[in-house]
mmCIF file of N, CA, C and O in Angstrom:
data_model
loop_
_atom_site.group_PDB
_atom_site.id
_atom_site.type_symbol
_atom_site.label_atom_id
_atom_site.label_comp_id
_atom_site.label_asym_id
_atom_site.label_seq_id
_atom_site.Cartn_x
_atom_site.Cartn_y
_atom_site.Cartn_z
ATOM 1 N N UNK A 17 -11.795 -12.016 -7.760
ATOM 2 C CA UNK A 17 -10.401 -11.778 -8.111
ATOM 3 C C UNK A 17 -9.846 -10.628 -7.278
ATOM 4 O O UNK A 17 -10.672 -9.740 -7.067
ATOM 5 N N UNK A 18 -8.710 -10.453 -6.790
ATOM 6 C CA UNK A 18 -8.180 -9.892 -5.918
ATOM 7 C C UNK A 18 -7.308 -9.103 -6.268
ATOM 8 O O UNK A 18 -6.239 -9.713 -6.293
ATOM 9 N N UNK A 19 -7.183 -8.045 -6.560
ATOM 10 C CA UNK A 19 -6.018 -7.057 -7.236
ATOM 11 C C UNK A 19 -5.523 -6.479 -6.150
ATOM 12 O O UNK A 19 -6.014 -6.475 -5.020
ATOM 13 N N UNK A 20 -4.202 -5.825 -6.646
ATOM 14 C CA UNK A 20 -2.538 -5.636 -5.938
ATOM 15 C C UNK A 20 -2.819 -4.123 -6.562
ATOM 16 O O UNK A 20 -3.498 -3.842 -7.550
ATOM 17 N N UNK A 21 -2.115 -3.273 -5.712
ATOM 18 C CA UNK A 21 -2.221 -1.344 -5.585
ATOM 19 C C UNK A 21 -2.381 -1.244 -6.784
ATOM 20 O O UNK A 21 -3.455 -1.070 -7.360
ATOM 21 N N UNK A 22 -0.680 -1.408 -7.544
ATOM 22 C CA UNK A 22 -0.197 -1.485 -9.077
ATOM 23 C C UNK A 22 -1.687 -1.734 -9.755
ATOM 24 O O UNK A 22 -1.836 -0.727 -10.448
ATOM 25 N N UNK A 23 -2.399 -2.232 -9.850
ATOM 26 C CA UNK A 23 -3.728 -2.341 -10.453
ATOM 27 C C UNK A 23 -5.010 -1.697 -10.494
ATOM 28 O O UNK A 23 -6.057 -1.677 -11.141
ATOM 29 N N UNK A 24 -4.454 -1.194 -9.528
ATOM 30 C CA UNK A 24 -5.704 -0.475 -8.662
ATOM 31 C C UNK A 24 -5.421 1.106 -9.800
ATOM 32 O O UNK A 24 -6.138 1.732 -10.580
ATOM 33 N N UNK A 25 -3.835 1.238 -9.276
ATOM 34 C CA UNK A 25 -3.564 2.836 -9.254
ATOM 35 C C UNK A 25 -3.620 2.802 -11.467
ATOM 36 O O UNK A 25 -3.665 3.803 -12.183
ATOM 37 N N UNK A 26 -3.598 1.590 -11.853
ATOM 38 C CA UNK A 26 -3.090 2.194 -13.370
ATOM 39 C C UNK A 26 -5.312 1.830 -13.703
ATOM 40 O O UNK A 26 -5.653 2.638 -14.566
ATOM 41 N N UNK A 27 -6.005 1.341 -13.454
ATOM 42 C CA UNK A 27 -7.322 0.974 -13.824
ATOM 43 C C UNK A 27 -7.913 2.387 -13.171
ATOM 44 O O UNK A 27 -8.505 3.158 -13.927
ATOM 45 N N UNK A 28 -7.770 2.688 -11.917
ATOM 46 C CA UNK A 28 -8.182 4.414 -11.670
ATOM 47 C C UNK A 28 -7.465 5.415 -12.586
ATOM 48 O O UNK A 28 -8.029 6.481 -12.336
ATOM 49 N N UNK A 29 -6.753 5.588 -13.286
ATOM 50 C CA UNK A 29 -6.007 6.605 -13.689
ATOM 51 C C UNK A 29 -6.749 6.560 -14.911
ATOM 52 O O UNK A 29 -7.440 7.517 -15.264
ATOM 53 N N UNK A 30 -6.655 5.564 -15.542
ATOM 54 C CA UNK A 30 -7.464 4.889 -16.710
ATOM 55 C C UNK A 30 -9.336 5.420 -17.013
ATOM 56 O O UNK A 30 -9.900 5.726 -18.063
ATOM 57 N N UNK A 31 -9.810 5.344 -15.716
ATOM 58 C CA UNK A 31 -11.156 5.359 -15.428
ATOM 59 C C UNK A 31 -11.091 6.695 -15.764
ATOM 60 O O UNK A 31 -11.732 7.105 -16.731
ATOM 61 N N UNK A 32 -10.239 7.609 -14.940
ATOM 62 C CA UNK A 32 -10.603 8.837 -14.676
ATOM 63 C C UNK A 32 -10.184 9.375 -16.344
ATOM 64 O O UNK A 32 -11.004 10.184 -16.778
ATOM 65 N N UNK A 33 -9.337 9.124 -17.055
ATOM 66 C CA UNK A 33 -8.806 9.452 -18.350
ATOM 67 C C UNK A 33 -9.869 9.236 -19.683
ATOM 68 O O UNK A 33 -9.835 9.747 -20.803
ATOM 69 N N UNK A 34 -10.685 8.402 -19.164
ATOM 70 C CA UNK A 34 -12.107 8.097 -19.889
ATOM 71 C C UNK A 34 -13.019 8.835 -19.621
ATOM 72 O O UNK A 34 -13.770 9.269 -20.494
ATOM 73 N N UNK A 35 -13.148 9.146 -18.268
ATOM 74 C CA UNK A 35 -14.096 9.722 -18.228
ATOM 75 C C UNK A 35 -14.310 11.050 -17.920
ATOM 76 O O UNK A 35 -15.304 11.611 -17.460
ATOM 77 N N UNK A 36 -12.493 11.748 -18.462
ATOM 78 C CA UNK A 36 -11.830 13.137 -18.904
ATOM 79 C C UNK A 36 -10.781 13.195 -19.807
ATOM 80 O O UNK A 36 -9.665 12.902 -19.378
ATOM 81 N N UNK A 37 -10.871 13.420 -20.627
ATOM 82 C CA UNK A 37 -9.948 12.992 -21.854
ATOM 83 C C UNK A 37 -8.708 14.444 -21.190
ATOM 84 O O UNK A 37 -7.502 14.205 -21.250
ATOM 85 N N UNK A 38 -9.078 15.508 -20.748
ATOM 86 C CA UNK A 38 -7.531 16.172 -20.562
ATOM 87 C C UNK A 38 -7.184 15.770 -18.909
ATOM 88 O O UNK A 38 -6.453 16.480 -18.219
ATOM 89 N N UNK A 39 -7.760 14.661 -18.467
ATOM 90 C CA UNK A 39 -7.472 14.465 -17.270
ATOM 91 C C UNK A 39 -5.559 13.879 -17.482
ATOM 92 O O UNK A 39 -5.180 13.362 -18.533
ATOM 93 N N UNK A 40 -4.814 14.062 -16.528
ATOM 94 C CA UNK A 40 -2.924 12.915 -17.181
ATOM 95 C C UNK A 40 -2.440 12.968 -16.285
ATOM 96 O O UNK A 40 -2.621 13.839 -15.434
ATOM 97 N N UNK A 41 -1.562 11.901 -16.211
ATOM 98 C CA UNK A 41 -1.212 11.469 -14.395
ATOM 99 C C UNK A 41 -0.613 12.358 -14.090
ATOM 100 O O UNK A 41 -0.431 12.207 -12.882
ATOM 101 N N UNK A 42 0.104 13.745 -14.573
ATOM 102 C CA UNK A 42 0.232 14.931 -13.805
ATOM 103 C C UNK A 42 -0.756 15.354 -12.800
ATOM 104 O O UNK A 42 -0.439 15.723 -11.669
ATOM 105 N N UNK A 43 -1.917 15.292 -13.226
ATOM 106 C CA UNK A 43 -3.198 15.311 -12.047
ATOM 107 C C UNK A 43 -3.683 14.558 -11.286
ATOM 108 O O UNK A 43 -4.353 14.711 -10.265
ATOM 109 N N UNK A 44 -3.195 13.420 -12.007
ATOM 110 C CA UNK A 44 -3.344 12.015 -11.297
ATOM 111 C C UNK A 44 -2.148 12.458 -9.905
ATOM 112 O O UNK A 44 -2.670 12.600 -8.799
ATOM 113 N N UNK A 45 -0.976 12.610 -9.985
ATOM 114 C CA UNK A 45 0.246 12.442 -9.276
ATOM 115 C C UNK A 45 -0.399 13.619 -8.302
ATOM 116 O O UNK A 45 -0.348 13.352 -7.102
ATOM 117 N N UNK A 46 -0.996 14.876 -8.663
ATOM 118 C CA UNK A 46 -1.611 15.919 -7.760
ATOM 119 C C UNK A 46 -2.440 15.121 -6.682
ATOM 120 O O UNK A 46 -2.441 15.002 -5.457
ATOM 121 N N UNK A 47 -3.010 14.731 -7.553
ATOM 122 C CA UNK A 47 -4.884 13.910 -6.346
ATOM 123 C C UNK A 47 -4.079 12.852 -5.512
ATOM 124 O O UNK A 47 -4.706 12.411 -4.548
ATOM 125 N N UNK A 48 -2.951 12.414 -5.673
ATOM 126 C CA UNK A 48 -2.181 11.444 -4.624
ATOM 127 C C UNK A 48 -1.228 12.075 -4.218
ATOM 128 O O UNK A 48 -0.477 11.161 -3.878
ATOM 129 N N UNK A 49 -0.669 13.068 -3.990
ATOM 130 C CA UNK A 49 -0.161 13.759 -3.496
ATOM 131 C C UNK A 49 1.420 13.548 -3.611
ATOM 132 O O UNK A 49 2.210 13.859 -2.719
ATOM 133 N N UNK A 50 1.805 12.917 -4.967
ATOM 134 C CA UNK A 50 2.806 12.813 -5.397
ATOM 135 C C UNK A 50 3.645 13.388 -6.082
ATOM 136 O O UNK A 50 3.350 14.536 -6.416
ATOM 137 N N UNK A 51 4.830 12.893 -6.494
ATOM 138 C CA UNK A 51 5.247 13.671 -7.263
ATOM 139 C C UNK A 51 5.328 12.998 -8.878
ATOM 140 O O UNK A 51 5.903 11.920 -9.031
ATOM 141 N N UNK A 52 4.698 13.733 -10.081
ATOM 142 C CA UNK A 52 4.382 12.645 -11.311
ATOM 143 C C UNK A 52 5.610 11.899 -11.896
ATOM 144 O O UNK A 52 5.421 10.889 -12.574
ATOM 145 N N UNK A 53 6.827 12.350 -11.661
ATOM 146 C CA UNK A 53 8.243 11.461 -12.018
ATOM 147 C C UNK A 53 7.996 10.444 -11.243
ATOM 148 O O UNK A 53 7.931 9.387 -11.872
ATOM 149 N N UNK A 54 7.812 10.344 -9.975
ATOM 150 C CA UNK A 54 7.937 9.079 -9.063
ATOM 151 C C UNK A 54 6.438 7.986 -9.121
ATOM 152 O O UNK A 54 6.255 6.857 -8.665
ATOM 153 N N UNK A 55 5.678 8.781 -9.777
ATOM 154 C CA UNK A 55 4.304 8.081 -9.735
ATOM 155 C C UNK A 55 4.426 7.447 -11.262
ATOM 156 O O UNK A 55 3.850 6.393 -11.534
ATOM 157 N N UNK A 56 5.124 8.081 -12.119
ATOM 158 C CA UNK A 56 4.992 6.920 -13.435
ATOM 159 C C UNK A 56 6.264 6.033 -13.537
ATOM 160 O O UNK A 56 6.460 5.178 -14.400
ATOM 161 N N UNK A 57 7.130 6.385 -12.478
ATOM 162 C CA UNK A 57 7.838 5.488 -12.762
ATOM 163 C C UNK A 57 7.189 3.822 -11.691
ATOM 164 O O UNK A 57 7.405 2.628 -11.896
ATOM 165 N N UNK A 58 6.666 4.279 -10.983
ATOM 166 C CA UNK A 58 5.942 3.370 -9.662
ATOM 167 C C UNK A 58 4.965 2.585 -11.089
ATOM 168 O O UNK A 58 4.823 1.376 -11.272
ATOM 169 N N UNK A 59 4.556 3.414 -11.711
ATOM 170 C CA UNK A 59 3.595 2.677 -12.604
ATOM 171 C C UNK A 59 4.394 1.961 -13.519
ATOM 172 O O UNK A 59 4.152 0.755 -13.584
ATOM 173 N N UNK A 60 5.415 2.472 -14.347
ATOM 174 C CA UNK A 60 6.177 1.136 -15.061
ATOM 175 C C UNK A 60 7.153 0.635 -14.619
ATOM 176 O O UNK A 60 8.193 0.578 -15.275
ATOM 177 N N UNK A 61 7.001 0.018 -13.045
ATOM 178 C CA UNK A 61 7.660 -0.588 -12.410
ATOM 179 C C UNK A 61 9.370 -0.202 -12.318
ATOM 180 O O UNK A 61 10.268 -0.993 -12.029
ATOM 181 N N UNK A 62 9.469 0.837 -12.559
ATOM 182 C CA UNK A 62 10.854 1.524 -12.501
ATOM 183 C C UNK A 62 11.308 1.569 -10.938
ATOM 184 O O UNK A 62 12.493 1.751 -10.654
ATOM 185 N N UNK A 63 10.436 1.417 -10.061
ATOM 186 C CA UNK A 63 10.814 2.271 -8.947
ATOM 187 C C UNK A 63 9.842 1.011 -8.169
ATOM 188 O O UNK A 63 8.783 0.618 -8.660
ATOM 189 N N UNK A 64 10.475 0.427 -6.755
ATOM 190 C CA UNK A 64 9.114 -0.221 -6.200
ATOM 191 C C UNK A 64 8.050 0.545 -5.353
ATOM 192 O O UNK A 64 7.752 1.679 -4.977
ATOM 193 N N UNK A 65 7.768 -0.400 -5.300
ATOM 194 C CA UNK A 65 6.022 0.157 -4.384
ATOM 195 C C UNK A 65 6.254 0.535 -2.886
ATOM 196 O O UNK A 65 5.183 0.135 -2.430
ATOM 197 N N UNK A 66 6.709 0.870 -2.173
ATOM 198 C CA UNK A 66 7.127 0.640 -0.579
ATOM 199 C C UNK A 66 5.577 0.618 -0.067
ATOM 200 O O UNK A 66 4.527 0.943 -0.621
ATOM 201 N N UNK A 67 5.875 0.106 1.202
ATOM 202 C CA UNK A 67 4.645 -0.189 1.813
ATOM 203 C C UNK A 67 4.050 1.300 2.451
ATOM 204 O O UNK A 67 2.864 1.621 2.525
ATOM 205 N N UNK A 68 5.043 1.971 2.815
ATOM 206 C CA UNK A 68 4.690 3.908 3.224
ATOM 207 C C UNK A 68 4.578 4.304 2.058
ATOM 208 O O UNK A 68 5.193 5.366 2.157
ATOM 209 N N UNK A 69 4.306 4.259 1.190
ATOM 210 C CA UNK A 69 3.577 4.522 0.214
ATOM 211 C C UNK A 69 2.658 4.254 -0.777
ATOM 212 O O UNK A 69 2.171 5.033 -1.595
ATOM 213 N N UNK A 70 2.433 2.862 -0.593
ATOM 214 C CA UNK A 70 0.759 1.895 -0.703
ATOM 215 C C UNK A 70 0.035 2.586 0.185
ATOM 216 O O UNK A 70 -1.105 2.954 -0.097
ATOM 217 N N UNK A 71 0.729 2.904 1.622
ATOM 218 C CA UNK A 71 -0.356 3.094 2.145
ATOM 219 C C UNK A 71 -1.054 4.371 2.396
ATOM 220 O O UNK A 71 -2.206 4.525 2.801
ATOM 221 N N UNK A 72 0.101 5.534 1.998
ATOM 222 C CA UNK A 72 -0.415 6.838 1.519
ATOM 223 C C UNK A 72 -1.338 6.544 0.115
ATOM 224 O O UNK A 72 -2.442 7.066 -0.040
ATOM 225 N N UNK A 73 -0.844 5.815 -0.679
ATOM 226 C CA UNK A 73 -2.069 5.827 -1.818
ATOM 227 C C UNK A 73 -3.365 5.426 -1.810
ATOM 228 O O UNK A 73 -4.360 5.931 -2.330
ATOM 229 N N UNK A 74 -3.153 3.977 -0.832
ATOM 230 C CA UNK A 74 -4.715 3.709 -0.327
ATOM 231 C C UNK A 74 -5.682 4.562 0.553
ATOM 232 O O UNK A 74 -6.898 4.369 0.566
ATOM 233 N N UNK A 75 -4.950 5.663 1.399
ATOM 234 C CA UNK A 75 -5.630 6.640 1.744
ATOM 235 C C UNK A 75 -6.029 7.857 0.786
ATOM 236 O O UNK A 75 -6.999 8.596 0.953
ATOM 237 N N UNK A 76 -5.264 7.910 -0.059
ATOM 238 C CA UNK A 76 -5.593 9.113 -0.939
ATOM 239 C C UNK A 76 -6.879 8.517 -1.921
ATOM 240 O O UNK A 76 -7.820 9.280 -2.140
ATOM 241 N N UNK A 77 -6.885 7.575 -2.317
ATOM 242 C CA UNK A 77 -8.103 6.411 -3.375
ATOM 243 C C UNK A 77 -8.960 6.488 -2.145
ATOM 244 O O UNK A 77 -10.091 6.676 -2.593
ATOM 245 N N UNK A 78 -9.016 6.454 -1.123
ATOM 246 C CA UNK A 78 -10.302 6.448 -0.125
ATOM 247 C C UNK A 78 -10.946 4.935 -0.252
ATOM 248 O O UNK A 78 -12.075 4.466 -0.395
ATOM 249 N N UNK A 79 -9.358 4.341 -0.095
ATOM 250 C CA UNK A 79 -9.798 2.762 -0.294
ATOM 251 C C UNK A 79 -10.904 2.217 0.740
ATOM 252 O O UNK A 79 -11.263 3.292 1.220
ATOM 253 N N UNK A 80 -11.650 1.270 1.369
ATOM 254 C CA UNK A 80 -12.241 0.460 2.585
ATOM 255 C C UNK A 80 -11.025 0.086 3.485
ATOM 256 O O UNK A 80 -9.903 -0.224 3.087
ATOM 257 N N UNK A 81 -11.385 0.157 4.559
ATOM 258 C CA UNK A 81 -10.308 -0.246 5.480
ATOM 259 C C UNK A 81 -9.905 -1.433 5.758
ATOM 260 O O UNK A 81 -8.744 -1.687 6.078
ATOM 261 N N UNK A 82 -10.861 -2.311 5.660
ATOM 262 C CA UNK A 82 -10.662 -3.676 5.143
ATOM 263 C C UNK A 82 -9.510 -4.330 3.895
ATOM 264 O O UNK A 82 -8.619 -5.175 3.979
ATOM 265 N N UNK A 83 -10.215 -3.170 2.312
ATOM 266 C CA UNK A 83 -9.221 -3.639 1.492
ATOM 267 C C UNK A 83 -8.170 -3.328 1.939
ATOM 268 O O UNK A 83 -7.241 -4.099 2.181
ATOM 269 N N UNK A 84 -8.190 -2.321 2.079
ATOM 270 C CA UNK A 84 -6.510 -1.254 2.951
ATOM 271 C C UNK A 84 -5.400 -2.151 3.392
ATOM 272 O O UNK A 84 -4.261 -2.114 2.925
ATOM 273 N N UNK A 85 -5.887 -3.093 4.484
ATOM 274 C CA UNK A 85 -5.592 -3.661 5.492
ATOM 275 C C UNK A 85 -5.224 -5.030 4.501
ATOM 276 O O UNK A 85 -4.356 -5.658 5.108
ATOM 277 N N UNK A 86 -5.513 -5.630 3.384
ATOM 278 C CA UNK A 86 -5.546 -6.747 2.865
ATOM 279 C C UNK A 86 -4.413 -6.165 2.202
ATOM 280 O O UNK A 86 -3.336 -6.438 2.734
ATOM 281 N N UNK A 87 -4.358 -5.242 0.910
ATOM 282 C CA UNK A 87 -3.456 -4.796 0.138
ATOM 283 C C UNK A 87 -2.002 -4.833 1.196
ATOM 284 O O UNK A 87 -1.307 -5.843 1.088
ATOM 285 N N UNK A 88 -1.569 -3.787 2.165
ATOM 286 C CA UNK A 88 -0.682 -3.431 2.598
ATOM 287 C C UNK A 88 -0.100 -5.034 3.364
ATOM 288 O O UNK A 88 1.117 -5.213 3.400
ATOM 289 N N UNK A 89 -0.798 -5.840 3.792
ATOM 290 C CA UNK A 89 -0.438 -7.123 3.904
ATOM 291 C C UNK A 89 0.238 -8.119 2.771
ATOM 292 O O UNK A 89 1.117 -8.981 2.738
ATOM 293 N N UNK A 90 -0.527 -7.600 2.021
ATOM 294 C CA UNK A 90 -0.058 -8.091 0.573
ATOM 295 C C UNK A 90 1.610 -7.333 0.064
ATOM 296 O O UNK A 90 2.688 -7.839 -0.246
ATOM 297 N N UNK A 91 1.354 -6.589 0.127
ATOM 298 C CA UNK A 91 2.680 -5.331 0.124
ATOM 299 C C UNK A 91 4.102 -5.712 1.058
ATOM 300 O O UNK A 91 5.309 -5.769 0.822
ATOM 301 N N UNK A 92 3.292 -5.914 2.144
ATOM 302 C CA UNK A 92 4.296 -6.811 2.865
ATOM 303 C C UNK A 92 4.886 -7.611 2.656
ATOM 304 O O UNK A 92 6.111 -7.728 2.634
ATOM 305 N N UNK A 93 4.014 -8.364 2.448
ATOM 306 C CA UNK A 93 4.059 -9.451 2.582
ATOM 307 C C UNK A 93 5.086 -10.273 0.765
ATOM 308 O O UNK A 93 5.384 -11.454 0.585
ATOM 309 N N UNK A 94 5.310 -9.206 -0.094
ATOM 310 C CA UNK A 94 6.014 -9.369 -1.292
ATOM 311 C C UNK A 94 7.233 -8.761 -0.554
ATOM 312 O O UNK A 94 8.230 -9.481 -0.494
ATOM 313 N N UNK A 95 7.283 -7.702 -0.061
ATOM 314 C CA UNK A 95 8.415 -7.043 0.632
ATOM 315 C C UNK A 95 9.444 -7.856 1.410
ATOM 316 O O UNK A 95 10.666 -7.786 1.274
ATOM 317 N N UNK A 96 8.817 -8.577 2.181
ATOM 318 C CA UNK A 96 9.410 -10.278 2.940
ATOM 319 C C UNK A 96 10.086 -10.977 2.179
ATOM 320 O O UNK A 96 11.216 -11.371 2.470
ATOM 321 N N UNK A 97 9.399 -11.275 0.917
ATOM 322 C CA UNK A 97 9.608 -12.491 0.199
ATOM 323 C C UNK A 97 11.138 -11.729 -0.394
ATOM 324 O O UNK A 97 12.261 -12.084 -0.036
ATOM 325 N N UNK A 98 10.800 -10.495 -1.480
ATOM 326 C CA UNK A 98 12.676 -9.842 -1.657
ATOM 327 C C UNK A 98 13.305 -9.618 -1.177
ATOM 328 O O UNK A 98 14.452 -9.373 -1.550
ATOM 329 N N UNK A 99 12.830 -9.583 0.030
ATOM 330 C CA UNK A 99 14.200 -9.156 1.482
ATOM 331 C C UNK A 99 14.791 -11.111 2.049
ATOM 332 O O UNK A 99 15.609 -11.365 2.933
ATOM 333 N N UNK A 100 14.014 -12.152 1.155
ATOM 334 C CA UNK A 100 14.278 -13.530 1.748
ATOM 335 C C UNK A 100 13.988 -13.621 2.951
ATOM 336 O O UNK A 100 14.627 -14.422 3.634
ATOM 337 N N UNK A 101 13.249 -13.059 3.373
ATOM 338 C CA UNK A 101 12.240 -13.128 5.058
ATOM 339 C C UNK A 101 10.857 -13.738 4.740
ATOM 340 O O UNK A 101 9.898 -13.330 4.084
ATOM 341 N N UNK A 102 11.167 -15.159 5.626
ATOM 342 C CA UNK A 102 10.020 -15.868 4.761
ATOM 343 C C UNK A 102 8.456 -15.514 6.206
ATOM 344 O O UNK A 102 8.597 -15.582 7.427
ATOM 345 N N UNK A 103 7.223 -15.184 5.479
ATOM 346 C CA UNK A 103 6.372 -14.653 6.376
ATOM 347 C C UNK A 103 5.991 -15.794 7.126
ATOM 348 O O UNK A 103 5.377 -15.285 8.064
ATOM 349 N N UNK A 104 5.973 -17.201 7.321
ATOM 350 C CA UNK A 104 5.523 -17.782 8.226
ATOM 351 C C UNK A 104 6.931 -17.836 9.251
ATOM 352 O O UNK A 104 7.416 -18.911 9.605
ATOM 353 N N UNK A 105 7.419 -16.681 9.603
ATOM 354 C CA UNK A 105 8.092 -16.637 10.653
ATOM 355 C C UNK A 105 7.802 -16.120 11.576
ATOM 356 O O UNK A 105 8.222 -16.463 12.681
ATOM 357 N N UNK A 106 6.816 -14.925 11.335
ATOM 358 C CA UNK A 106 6.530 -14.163 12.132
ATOM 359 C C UNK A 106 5.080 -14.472 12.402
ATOM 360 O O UNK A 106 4.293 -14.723 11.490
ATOM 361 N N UNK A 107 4.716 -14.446 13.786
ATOM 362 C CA UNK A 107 3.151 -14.755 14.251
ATOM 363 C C UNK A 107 2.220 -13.867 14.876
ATOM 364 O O UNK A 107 2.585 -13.422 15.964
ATOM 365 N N UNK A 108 1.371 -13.590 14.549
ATOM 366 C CA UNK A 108 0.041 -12.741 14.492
ATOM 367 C C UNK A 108 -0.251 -12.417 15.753
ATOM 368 O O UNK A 108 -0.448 -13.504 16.296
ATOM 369 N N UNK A 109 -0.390 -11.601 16.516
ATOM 370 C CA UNK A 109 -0.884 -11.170 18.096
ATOM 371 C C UNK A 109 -2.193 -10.865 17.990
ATOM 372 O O UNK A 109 -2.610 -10.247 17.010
ATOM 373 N N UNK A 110 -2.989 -11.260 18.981
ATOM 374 C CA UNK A 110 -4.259 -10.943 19.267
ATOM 375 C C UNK A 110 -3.356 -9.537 20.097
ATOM 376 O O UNK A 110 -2.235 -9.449 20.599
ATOM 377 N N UNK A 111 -4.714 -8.397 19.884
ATOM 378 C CA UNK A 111 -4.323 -7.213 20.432
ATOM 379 C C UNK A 111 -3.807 -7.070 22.089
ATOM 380 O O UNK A 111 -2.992 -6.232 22.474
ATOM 381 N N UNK A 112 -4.444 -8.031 22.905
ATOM 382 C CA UNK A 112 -4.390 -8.171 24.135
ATOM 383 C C UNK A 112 -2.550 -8.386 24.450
ATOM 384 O O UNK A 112 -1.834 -7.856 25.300
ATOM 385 N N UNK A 113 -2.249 -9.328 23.428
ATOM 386 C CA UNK A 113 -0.936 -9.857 23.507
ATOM 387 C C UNK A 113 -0.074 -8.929 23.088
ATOM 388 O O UNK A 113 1.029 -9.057 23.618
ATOM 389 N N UNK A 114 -0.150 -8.169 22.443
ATOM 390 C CA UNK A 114 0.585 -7.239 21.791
ATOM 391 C C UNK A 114 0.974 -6.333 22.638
ATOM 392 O O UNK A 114 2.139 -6.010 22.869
ATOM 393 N N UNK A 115 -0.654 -5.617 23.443
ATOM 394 C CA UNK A 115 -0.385 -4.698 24.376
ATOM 395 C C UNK A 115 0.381 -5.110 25.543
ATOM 396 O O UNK A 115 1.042 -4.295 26.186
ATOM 397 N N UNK A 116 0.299 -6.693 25.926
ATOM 398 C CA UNK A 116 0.970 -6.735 26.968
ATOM 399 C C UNK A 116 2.403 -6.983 26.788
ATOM 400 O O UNK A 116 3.137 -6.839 27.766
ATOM 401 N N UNK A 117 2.996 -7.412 25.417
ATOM 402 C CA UNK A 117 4.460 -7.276 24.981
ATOM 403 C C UNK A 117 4.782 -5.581 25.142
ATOM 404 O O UNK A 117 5.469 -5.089 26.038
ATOM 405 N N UNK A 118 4.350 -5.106 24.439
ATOM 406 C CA UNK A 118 4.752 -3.711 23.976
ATOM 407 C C UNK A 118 4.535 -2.854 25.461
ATOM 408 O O UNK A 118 4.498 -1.649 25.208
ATOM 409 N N UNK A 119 4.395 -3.107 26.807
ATOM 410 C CA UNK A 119 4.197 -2.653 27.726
ATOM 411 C C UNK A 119 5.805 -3.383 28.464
ATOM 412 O O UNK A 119 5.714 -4.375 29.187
ATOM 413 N N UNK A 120 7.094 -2.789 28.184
ATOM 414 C CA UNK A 120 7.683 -3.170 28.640
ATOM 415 C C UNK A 120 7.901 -3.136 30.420
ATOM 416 O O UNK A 120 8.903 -3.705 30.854
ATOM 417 N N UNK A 121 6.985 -2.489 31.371
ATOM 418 C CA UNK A 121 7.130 -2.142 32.824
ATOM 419 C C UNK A 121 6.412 -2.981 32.916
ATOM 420 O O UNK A 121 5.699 -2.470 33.779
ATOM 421 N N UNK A 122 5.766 -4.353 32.644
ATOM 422 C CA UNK A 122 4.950 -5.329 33.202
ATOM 423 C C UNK A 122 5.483 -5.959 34.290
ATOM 424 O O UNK A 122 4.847 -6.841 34.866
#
């Protein structure tokens, strides 16, 4: 089963609250380097997730770079869908291709 940040960030907060009863997302919002108004509202969906900031959180959780890389795709890839930008529009570059686009003096 495959979980989304939102899951990640309320099951860690959770973990850590068990396994510190005066631990509270005030400290939680510290260890991510947030601010705790914007981090509980991110948690009851008050506020969305932006992808610059999935991906500051997946660095602060000391996620795998792998999941990292799956989540923030995922992030995106919902981000597309509310903006009505449908993702099979856009196509995947092998790095070679990329570098030789993004090298505009070719």
């Amino acid at each position: 089963m495959q979980l989304d940040l939102l899951t990640i960030l309320k099951t860690t907060l959770s973990e850590k609250c068990k396994a510190n009863p005066s631990y509270s997302l005030r400290a939680f919002a510290r260890a991510l380097d947030i601010d705790p108004s914007t981090l509980s509202a991110i948690l009851n969906k008050k506020r969305p997730l932006t992808v610059k900031t999935s991906s500051h959180f997946l660095d602060a959780l000391n996620i795998d770079p792998f999941e990292k890389k799956r989540l923030l795709l995922s992030a995106i890839g919902s981000k597309l869908l509310t903006d009505n930008i449908k993702p099979d529009s856009f196509e995947i570059l092998q790095q070679e291709e990329f570098n030789f686009i993004k090298d505009w003096e070719h």
